[in-house]
Coordinates of C-alpha atoms in Angstrom, one line a residue:
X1 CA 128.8 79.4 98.6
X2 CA 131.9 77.7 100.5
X3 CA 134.8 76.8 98.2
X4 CA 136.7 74.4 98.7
X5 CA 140.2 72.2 97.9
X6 CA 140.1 71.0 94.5
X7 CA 136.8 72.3 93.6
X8 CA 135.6 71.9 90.1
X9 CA 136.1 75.1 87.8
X10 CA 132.3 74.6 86.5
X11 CA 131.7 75.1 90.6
X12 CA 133.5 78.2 90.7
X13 CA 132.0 79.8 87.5
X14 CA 128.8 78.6 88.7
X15 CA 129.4 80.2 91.9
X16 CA 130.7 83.4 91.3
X17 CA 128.7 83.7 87.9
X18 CA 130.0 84.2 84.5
X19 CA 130.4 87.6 84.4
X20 CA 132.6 87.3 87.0
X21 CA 134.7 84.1 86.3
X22 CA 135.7 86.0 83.4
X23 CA 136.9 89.1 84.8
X24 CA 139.6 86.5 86.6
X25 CA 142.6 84.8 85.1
X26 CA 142.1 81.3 85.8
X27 CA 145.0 78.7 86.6
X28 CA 145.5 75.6 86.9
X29 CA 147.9 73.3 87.1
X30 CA 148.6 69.6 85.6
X31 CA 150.7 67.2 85.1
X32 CA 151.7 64.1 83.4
X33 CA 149.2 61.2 84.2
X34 CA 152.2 58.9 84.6
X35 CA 153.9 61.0 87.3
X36 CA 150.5 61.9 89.3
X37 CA 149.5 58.2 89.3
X38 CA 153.0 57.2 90.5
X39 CA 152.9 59.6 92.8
X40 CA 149.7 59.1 94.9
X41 CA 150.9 55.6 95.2
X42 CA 153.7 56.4 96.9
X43 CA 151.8 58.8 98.5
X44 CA 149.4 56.5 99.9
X45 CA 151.5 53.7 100.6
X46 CA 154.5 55.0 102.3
X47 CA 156.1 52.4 103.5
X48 CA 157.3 48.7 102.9
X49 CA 156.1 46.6 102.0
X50 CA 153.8 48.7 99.6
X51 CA 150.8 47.0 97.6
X52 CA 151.7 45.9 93.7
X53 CA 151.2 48.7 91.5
X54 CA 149.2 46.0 89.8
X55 CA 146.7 45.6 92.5
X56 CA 146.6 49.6 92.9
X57 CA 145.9 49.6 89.6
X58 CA 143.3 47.0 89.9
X59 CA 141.9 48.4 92.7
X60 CA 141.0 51.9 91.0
X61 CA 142.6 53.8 93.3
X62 CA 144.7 55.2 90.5
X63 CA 142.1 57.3 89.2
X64 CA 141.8 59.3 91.9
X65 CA 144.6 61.5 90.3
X66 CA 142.3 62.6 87.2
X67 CA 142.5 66.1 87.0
X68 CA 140.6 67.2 83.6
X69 CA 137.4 67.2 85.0
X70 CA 138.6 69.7 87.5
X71 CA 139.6 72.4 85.1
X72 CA 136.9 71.5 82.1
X73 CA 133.2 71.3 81.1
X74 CA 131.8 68.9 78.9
X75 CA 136.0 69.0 77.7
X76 CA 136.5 72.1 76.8
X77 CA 139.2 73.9 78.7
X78 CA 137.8 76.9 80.6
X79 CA 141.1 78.0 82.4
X80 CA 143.3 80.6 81.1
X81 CA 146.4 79.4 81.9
X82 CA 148.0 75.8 82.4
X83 CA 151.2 75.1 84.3
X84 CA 152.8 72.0 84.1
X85 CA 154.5 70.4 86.4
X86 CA 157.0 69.9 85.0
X87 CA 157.6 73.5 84.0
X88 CA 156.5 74.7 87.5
X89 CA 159.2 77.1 88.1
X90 CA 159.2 78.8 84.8
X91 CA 155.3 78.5 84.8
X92 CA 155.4 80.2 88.5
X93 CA 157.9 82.8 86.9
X94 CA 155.5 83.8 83.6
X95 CA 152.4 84.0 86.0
X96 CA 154.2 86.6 88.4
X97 CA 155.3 88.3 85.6
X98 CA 151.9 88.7 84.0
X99 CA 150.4 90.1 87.1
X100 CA 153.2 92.1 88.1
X101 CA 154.3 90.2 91.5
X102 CA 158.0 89.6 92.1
X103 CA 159.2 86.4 91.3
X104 CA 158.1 83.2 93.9
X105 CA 160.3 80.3 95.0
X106 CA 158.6 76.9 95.2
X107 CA 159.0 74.8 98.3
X108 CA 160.0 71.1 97.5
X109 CA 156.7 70.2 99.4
X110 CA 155.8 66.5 100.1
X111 CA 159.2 65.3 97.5
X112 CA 159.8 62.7 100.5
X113 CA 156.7 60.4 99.8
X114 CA 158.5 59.4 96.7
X115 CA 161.7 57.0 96.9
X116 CA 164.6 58.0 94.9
X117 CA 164.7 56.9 91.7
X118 CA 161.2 56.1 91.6
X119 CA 160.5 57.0 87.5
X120 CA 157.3 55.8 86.8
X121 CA 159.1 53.8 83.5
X122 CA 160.6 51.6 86.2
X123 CA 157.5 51.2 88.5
X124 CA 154.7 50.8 86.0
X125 CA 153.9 47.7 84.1
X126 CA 153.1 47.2 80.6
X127 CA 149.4 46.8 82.3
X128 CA 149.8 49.4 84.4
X129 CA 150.6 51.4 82.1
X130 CA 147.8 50.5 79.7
X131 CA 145.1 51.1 82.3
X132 CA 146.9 54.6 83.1
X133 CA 146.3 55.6 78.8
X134 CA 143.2 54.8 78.5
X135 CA 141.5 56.2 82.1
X136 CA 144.1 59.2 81.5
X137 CA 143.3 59.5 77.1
X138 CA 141.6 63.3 77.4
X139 CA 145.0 64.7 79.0
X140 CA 147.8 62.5 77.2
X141 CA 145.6 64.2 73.4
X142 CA 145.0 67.7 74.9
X143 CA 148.6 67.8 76.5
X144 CA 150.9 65.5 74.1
X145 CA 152.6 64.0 77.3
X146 CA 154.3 60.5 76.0
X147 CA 156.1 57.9 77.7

């Protein structure tokens, strides 16, 4: 079996076999639907003059930032732990200290796709935003994240 990038957990389980996938402790890590979609559409459109977030939106691209089915089956959770991004550091810093490593330093990787002063309250749309709620529903209930 070949893993690969951003491979399903199910995949993994599957893989390895379920006596197995237990013995590990899973992670993952997520964050808010809001802040992923802004972000891969800054990602992806890097430079001026960018496509509306409307028509990105539109478009469907903006669900290529849906996580849940990456870490769950049939939506139950099957990692052990989730980190979120916006607790990265601390999350990094509990993880080391559960598996006894020494604590880890986070690069700021790919922080210059982003403009300053880029919060996704500013960017999205009331439609935008909409379309974001309902595509993103099974992480906004199972994680609380909010506007």
């Amino acid at each position: 079996m070949r893993f690969y990038n951003h491979m399903p957990a199910r995949e993994i389980r599957d893989a390895l076999g379920a006596s197995m996938w237990d013995r590990y402790l899973t992670v993952c890590l997520e964050r808010s639907p809001y802040e992923k979609v802004i972000s891969l559409y800054f990602h992806r459109h890097r430079t001026e003059p960018r496509i509306p977030i409307d028509a990105f939106i539109e478009s469907g691209e903006f669900r290529d930032a849906f996580n849940w089915g990456l870490y769950t089956d049939g939506g139950e959770v099957m990692v052990d732990v989730i980190v979120r991004h916006e607790h990265l550091q601390s999350g990094l810093d509990a993880l080391c200290a559960r598996v006894g490593l020494p604590a880890l330093t986070l690069p700021r990787a790919k922080s210059q796709f982003r403009p300053p002063g880029s919060d996704y309250r500013q960017v999205l749309t009331p439609a935008a935003r909409q379309a974001i709620e309902e595509a993103y529903a099974a992480e906004f209930t199972h994680h609380g994240y909010t506007w």
